[in-house]
Short mmCIF file of C-alpha atoms in Angstrom, two decimals:
data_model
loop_
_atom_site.label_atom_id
_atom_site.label_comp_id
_atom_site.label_asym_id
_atom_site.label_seq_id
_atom_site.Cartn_x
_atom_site.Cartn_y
_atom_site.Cartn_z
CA UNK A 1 -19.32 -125.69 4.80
CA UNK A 2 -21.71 -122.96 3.04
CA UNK A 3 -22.19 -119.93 4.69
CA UNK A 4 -24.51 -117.17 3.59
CA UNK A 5 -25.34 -115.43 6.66
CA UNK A 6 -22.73 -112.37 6.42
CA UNK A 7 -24.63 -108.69 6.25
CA UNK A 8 -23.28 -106.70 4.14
CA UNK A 9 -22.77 -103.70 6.13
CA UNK A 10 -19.89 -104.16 8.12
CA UNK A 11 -18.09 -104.48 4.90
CA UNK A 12 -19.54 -101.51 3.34
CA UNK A 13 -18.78 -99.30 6.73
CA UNK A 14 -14.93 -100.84 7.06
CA UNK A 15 -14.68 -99.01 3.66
CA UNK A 16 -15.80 -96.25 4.90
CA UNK A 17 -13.70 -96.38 8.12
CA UNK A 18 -10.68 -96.84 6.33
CA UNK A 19 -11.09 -93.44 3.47
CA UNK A 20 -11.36 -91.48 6.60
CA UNK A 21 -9.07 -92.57 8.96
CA UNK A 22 -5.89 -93.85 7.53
CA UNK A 23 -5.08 -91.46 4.89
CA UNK A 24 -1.95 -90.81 5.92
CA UNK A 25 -1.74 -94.45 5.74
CA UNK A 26 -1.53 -95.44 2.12
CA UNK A 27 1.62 -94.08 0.95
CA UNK A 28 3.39 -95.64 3.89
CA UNK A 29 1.77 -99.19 2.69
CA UNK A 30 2.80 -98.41 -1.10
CA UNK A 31 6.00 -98.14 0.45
CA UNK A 32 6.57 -101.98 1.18
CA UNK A 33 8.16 -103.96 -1.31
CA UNK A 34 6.36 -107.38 -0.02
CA UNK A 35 7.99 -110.72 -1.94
CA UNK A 36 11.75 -110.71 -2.69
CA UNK A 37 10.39 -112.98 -5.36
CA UNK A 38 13.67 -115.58 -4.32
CA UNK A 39 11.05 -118.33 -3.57
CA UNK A 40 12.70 -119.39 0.00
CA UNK A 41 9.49 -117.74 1.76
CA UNK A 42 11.52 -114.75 3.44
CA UNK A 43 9.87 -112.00 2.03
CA UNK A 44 9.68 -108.94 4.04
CA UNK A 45 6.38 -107.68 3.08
CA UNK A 46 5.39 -106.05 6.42
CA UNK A 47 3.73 -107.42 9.51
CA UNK A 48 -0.12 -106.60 11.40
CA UNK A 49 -1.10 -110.06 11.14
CA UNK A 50 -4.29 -111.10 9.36
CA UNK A 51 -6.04 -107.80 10.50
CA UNK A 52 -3.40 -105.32 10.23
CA UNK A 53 -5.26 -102.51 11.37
CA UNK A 54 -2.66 -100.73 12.29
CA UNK A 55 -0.40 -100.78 8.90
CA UNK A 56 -2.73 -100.85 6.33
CA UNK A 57 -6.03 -99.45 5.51
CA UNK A 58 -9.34 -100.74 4.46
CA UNK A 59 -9.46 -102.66 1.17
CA UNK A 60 -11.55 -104.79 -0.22
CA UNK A 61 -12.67 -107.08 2.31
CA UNK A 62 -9.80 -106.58 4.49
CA UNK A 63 -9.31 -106.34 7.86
CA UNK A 64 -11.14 -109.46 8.33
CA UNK A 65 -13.89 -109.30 11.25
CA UNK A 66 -13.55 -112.00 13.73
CA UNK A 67 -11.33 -115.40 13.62
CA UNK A 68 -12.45 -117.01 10.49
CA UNK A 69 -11.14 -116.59 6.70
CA UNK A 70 -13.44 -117.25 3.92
CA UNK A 71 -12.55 -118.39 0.67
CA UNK A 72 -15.04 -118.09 -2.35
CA UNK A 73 -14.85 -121.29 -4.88
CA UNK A 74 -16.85 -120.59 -7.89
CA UNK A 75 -16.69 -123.50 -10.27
CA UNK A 76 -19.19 -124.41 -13.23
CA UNK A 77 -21.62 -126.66 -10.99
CA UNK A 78 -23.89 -127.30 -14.49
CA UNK A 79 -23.36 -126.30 -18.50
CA UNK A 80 -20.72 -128.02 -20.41
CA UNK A 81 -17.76 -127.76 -18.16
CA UNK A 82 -19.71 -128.93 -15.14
CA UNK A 83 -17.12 -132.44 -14.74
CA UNK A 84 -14.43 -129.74 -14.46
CA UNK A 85 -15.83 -128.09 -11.85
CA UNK A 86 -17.05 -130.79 -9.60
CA UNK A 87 -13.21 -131.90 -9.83
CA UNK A 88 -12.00 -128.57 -8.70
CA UNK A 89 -14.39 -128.28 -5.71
CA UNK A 90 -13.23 -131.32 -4.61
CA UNK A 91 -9.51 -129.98 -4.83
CA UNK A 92 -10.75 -126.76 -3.06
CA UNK A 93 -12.42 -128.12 -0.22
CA UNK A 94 -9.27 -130.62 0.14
CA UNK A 95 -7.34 -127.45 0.41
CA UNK A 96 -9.04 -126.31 3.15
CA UNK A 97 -9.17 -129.00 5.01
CA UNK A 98 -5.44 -129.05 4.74
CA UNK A 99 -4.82 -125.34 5.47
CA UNK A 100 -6.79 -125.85 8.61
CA UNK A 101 -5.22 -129.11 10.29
CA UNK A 102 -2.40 -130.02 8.19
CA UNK A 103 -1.79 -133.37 5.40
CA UNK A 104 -1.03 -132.99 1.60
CA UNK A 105 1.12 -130.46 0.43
CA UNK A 106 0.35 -128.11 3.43
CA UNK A 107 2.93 -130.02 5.09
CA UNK A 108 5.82 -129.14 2.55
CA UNK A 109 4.94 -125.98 2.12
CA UNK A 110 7.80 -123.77 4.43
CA UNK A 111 5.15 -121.09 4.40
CA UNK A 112 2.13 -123.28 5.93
CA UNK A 113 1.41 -124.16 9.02
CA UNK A 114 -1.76 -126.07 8.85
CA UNK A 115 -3.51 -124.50 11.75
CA UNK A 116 -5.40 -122.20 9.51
CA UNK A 117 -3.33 -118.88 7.72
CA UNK A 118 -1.98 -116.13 9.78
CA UNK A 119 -3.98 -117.68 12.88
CA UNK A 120 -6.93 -117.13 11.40
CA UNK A 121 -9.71 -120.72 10.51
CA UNK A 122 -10.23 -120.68 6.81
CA UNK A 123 -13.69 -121.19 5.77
CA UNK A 124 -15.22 -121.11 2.30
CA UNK A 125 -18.31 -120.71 0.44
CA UNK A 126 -19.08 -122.07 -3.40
CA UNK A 127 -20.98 -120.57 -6.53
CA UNK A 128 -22.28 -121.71 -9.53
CA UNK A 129 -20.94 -120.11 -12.52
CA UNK A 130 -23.20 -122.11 -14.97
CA UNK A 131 -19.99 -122.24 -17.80
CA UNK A 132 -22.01 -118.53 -18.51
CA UNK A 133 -19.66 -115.60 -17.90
CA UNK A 134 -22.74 -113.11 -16.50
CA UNK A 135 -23.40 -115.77 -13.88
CA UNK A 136 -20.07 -115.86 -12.82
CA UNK A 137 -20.10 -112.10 -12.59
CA UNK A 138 -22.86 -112.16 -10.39
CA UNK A 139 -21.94 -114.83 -8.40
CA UNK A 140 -18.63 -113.62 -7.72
CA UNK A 141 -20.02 -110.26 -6.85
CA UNK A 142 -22.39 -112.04 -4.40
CA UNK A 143 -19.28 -113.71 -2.88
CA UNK A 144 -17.48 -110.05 -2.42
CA UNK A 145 -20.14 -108.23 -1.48
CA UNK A 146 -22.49 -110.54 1.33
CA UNK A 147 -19.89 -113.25 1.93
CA UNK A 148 -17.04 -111.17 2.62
CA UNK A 149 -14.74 -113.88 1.06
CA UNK A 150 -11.02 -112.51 1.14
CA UNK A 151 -10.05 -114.19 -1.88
CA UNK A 152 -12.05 -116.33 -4.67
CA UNK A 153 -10.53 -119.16 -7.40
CA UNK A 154 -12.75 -120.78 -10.05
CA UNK A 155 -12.90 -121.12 -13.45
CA UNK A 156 -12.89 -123.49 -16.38
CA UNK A 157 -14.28 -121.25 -18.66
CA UNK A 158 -12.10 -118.90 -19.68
CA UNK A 159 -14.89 -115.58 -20.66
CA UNK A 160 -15.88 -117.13 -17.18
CA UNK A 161 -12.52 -116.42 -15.29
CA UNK A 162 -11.82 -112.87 -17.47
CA UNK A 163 -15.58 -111.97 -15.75
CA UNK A 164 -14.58 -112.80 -12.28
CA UNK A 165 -10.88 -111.01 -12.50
CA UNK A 166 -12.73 -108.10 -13.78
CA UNK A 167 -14.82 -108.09 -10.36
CA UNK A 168 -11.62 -108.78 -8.70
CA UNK A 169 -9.86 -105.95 -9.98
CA UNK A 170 -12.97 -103.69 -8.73
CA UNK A 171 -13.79 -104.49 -5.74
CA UNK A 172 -10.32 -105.17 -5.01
CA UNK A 173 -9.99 -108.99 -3.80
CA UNK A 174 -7.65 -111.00 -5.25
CA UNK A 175 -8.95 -113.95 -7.38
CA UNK A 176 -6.83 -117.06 -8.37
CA UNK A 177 -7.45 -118.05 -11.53
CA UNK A 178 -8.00 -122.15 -11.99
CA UNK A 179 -8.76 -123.39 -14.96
CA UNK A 180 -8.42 -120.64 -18.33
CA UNK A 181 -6.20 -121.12 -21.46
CA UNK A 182 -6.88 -118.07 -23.45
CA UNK A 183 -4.29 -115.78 -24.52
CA UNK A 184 -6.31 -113.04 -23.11
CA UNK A 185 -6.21 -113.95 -19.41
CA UNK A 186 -3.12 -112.66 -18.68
CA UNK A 187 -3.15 -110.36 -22.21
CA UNK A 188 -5.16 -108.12 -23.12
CA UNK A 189 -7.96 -108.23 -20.25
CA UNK A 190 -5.34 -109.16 -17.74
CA UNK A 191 -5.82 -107.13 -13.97
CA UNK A 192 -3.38 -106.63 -11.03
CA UNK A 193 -5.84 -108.92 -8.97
CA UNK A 194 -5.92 -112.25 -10.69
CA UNK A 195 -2.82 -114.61 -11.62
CA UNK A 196 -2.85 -117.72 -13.51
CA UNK A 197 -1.14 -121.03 -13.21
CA UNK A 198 -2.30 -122.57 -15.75
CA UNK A 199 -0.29 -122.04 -19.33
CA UNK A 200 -2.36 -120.48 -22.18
CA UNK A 201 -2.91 -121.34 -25.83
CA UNK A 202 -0.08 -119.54 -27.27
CA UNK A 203 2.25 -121.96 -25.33
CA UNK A 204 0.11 -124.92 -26.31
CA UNK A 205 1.63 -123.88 -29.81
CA UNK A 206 4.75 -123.60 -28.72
CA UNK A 207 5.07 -127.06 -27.11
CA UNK A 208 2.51 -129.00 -29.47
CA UNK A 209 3.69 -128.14 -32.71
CA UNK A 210 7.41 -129.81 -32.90
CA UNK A 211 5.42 -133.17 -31.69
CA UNK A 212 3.04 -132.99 -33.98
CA UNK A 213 4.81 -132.06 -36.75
CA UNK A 214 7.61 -134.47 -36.05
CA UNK A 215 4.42 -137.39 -36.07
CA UNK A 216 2.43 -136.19 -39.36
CA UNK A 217 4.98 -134.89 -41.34
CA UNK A 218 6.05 -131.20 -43.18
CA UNK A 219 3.41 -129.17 -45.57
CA UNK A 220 -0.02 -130.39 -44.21
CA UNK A 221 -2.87 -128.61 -44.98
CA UNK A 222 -5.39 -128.22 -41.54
CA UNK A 223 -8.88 -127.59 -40.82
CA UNK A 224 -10.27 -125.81 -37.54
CA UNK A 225 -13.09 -126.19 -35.54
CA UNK A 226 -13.30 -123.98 -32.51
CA UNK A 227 -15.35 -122.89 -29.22
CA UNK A 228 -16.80 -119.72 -30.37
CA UNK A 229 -16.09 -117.25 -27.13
CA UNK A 230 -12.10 -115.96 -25.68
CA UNK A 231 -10.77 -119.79 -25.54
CA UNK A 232 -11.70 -120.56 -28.76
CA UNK A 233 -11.22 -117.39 -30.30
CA UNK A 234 -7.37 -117.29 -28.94
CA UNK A 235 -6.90 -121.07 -29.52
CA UNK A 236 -7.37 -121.26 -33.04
CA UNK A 237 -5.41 -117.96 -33.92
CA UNK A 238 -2.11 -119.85 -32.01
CA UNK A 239 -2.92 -123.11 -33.68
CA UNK A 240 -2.72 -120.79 -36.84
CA UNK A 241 0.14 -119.08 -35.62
CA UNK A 242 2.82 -121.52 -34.87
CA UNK A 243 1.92 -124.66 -37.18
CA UNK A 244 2.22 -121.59 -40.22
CA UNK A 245 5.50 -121.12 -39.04
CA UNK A 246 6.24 -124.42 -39.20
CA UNK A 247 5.12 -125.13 -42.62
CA UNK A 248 1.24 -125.79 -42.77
CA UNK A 249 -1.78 -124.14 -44.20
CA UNK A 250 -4.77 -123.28 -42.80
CA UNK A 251 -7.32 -124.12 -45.07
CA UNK A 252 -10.47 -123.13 -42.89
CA UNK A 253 -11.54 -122.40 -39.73
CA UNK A 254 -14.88 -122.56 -38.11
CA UNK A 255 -17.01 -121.34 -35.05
CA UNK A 256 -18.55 -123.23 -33.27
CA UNK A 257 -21.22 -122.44 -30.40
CA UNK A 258 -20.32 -123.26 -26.46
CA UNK A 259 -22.85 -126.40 -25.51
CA UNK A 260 -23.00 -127.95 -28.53
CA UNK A 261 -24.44 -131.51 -28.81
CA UNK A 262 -24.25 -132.64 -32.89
CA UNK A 263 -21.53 -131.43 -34.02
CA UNK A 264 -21.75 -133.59 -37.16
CA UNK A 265 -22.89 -130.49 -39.88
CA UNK A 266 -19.67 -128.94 -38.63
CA UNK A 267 -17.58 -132.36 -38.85
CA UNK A 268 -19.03 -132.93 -42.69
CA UNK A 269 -17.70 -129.89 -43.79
CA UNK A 270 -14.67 -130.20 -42.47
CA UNK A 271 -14.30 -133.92 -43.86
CA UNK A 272 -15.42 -132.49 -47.51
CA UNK A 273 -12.38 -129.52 -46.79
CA UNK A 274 -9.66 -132.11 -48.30
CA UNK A 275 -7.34 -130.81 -45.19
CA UNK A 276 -5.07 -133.40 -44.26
CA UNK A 277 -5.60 -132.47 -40.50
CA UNK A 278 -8.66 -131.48 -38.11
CA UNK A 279 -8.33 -129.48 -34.92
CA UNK A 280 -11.02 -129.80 -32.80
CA UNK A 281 -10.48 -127.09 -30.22
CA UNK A 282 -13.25 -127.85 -27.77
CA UNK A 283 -13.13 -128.64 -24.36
CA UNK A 284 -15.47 -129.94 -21.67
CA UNK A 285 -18.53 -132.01 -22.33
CA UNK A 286 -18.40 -130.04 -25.85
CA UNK A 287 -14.46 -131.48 -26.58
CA UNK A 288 -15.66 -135.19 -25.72
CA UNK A 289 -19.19 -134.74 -28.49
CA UNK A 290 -16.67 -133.29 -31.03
CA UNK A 291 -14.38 -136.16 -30.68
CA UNK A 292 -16.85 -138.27 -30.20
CA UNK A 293 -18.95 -137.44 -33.43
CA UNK A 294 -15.86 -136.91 -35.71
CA UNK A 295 -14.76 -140.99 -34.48
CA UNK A 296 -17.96 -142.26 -35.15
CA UNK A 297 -18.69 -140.26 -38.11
CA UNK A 298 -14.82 -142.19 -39.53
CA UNK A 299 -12.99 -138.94 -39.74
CA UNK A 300 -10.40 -140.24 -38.50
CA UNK A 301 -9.76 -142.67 -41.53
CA UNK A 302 -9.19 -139.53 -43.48
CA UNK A 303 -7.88 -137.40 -41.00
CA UNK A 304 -5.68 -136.75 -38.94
CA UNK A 305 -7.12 -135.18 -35.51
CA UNK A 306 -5.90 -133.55 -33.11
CA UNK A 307 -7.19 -131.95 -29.87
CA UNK A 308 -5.05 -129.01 -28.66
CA UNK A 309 -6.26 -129.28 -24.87
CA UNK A 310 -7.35 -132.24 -22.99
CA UNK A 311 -7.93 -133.31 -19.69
CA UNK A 312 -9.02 -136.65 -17.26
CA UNK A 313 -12.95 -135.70 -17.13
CA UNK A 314 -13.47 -134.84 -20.84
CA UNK A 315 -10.96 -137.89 -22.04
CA UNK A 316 -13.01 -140.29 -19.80
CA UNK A 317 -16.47 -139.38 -21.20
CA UNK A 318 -14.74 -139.66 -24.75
CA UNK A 319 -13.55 -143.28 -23.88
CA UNK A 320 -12.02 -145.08 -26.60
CA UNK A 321 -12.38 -142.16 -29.33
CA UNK A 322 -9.44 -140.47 -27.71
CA UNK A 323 -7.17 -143.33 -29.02
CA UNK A 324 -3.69 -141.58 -30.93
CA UNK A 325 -5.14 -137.93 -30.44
CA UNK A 326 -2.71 -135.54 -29.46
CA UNK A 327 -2.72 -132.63 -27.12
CA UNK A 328 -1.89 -130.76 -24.28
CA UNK A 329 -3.25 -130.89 -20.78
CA UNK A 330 -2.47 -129.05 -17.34
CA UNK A 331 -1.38 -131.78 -15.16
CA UNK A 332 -2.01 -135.63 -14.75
CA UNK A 333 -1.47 -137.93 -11.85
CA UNK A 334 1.64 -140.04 -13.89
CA UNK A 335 3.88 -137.60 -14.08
CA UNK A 336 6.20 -138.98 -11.39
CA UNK A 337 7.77 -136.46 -9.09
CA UNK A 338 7.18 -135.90 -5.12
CA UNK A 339 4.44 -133.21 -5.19
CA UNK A 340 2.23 -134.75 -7.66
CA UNK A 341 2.37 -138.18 -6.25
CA UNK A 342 1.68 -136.80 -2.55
CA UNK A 343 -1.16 -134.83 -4.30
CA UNK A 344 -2.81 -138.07 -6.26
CA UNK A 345 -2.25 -139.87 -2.95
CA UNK A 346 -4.16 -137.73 -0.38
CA UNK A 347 -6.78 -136.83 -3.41
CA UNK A 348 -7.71 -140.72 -3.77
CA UNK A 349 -7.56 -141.50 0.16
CA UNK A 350 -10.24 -138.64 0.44
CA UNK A 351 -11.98 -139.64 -2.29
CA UNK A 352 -12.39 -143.36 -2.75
CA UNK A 353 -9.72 -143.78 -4.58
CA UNK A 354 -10.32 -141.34 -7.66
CA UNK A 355 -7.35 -139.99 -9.38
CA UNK A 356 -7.51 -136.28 -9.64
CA UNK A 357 -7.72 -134.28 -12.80
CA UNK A 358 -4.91 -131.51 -13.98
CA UNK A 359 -8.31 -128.63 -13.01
CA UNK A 360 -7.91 -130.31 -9.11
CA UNK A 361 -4.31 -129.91 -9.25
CA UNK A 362 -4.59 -126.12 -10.87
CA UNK A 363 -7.35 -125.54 -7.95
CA UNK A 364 -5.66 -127.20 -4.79
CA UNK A 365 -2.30 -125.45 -5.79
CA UNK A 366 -3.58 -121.81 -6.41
CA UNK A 367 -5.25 -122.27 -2.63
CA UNK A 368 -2.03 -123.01 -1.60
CA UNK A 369 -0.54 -120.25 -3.73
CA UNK A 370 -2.65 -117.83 -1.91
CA UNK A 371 -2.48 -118.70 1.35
CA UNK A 372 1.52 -119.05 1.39
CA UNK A 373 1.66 -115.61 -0.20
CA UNK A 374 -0.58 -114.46 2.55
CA UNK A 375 1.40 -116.23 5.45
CA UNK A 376 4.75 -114.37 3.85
CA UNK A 377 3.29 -111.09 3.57
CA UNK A 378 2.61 -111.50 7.08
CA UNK A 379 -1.23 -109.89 6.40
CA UNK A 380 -3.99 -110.55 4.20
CA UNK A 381 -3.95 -106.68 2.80
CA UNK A 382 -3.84 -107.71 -0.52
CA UNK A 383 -1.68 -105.12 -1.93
CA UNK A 384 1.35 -107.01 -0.35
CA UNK A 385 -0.20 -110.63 -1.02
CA UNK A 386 0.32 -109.57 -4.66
CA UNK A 387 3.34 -108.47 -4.10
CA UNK A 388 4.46 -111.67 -2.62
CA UNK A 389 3.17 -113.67 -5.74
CA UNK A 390 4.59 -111.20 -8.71
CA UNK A 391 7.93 -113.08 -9.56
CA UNK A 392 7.88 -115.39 -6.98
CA UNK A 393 9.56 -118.95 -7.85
CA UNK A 394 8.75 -122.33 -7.06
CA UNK A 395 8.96 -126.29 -7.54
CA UNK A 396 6.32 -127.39 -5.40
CA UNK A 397 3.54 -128.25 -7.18
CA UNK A 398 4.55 -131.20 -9.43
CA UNK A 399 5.61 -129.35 -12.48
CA UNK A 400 9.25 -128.37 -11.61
CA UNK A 401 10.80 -124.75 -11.11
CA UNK A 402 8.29 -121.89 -12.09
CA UNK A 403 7.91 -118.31 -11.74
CA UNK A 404 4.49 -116.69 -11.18
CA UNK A 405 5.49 -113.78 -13.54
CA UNK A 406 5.07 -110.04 -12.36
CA UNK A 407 4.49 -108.24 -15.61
CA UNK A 408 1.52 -110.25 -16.48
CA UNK A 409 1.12 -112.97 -13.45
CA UNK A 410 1.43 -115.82 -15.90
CA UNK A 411 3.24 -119.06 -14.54
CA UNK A 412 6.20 -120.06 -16.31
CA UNK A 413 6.02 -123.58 -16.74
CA UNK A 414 6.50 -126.69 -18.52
CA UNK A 415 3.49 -128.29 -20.76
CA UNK A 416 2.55 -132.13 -20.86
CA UNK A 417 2.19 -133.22 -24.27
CA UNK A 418 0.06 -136.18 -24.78
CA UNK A 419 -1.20 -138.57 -26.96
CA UNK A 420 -4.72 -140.47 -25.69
CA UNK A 421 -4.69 -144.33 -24.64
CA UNK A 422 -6.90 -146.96 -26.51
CA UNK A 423 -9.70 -147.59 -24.68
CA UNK A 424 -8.00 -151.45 -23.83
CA UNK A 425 -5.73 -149.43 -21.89
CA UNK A 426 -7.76 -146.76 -19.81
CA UNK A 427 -7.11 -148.68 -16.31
CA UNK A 428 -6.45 -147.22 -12.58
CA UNK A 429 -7.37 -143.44 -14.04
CA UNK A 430 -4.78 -143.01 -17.12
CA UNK A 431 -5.77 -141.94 -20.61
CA UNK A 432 -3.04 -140.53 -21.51
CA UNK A 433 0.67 -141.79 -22.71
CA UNK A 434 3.07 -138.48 -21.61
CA UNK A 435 4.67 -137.89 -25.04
CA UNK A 436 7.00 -135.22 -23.98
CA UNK A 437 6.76 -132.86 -20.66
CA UNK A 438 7.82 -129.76 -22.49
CA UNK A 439 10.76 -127.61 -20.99
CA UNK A 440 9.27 -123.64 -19.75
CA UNK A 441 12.42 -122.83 -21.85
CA UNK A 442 11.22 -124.15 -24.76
CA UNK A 443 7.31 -121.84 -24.47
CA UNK A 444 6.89 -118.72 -23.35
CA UNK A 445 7.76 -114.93 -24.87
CA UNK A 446 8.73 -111.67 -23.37
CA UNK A 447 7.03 -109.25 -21.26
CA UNK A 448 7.07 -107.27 -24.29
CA UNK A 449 5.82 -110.04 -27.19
CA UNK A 450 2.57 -112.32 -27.18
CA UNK A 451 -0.25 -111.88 -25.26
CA UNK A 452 2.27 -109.92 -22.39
CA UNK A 453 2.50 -107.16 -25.41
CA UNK A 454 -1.13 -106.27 -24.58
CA UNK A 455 -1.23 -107.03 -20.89
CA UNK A 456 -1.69 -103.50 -18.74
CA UNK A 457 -2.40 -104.57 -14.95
CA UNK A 458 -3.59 -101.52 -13.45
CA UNK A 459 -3.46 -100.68 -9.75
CA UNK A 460 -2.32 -102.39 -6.80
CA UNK A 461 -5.01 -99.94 -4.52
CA UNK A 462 -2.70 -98.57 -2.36
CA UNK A 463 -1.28 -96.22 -4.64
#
């Protein structure tokens, strides 16, 4: 369903169009409140349909020429993280087909219709982001620019997602962040035109620690080993953080480079440390090596180890090294409530049977997200889609009640904490035992503390 054949100068002349003929316009759009933020889907964010033309000016890519809505998906199609993104894709184009003839959660959401959003076909096209943050730049950029795409989701990387919200902020489409954990998403390089559902590494802390602690005991000494870019950065400074407070010392902490393969020069150092604990905060392809190597090389006879974030494709290549190892992970097809079993249901029925990954939930759900937003706002101008999403609540999506935060559009939600399955017990998709599914009252901080402390979101547009 890739199409590339969009010029790029209808977009560049609706711009145009719309700074010289609906001045008087934009102060009557900033007017509009958009989302009452209640969650009941009866937000009174203006009407003019998909094309509004006569309500709101040009912005971005809106008003949309013809009958069709495109979507950009830009997942990591190769590098490190490439399992995550084939996962998500399948989760995006799953979304689509529901938004446009109905089936999965499409059919629960109030807001949906499944004949398309605001009367309008949803199409999409994909990118490559290559787990490299300048390709996702460009690639995004290519999806704004010739594609026309009215809103774009993708991630996995997080230096990749801060890249694409920083096109989304300037060219003024809104972007849906999938997969990204650092603190820095929604802190300090946060942007009015990109939210996040997924949790970040300073609320890993906050639910990880009291089960890990509980397990290994008081006054450890730990040893770090982390991705060497945003993530990694952001994840070993809360690992530091909150297992500190709790009583632990960090006796080292190491970089490590993204698409690493031998990790074992690392892994001897760390064993020779005399740390009580190892981190390995890796992810991907690179998370399942780490593991992998520190198992093999019998770390784990003198270690402890623990792995802050997991998920399905990265515990699947590790197999049985994953056995014991704590962490934290988005989403998994267990936990046993009516979204996330309708989701694993229609997810395996369209795809032989596979058992989706907490990425395809985080991917199919911010489509959703989007186009209920949209359908509420009664346009696609995104000023007012963005107002429908800032403090709007919800318990649709298989993780109980949330908010989608306005002062730094971070989702307030709960965290599965896990512990890995020996590989005699990695049947029908699990590899994970749920330890505890971590209350959103139990992490999170203030608009004014954490990561929110350093979060500025600059303009809606309309101003």
């Amino acid at each position: 369903m890739s199409h590339d054949g969009k010029s790029v100068s209808r977009r560049g002349l609706l711009k145009n169009a719309g700074a010289a003929g609906t001045v008087g316009l934009v102060g009557l759009a900033g007017c509009s409140e958009g989302g009452d933020g209640d969650g009941d889907g009866d937000g009174d964010g203006g009407g003019g349909g998909g094309d509004g033309g006569d309500d709101y000016p040009a912005l971005g890519n809106y008003p949309i020429d013809g009958d069709t809505a495109t979507f950009g998906f830009n997942v990591p199609k190769s590098g490190p993280y490439s399992s995550e993104g084939e996962d998500e894709l399948r989760a995006y184009e799953l979304a689509v087909e529901h938004l446009n003839n109905g089936g999965g959660w499409v059919d629960e959401f109030e807001d949906l219709s499944g004949e398309g959003v605001l009367d309008y076909e949803i199409d999409f096209v994909e990118g490559d982001t290559a787990t490299d943050a300048s390709a996702a730049d460009e690639s995004a950029s290519r999806m704004v620019q010739r594609d026309d795409v009215i809103m774009f989701s993708g991630g996995s990387s997080s230096a990749v997602a801060i890249a694409q919200q920083g096109v989304a902020q300037r060219e003024k489409v809104l972007f849906m962040c999938c997969l990204t954990h650092s603190n820095d998403t929604t802190g300090k390089d946060c942007v009015r035109y990109s939210f996040r559902e997924m949790f970040n590494a300073y609320m890993t802390g906050q639910a990880l620690t009291p089960v890990v602690t509980e397990e290994y005991g008081d006054d450890l000494d730990f040893y770090q080993l982390y991705a060497d870019y945003s993530w990694g950065q952001t994840q070993q400074a809360s690992m530091k953080q909150f297992f500190e407070e709790a009583g632990w010392n960090e006796v080292d902490s190491v970089a490590t480079p993204l698409d690493t393969s031998d990790f074992s020069s690392y892994l001897s150092e760390a064993q020779s440390s005399g740390a009580d604990v190892l981190f390995l905060n890796h992810y991907g392809l690179d998370g399942a090596n780490s593991l992998t190597d520190a198992v093999d090389a019998g770390i784990d006879e003198d270690m402890e180890i623990v792995m802050p974030l997991y998920n399905r494709p990265m515990a699947e290549a590790a197999s049985g090294a994953i056995d014991g190892i704590y962490g934290t992970i988005a989403w998994d097809s267990q936990i046993d409530n009516e979204p996330s079993n309708q989701f694993a249901e229609v997810f395996g029925e369209e795809y032989d049977g596979r058992s989706p990954s907490g990425p395809a939930q985080l991917a199919y759900a911010q489509t959703l997200q989007y186009a209920a937003a949209a359908e509420r706002a009664g346009t696609f101008y995104p000023p007012e889609v963005i107002r429908e999403l800032e403090d709007y609540d919800y318990d649709n999506i298989g993780m109980g009640e949330e908010t989608m935060r306005a002062c730094d559009h971070q989702a307030q939600r709960a965290i599965p904490v896990v512990r890995g399955l020996p590989e005699s017990e990695q049947e029908g998709g699990n590899f994970f035992e749920i330890v505890d599914i971590t209350s959103r009252d139990d992490v999170g901080y203030g608009c004014d503390e954490g990561p929110a402390a350093e979060c500025e979101l600059g303009e809606y547009g309309d101003e």
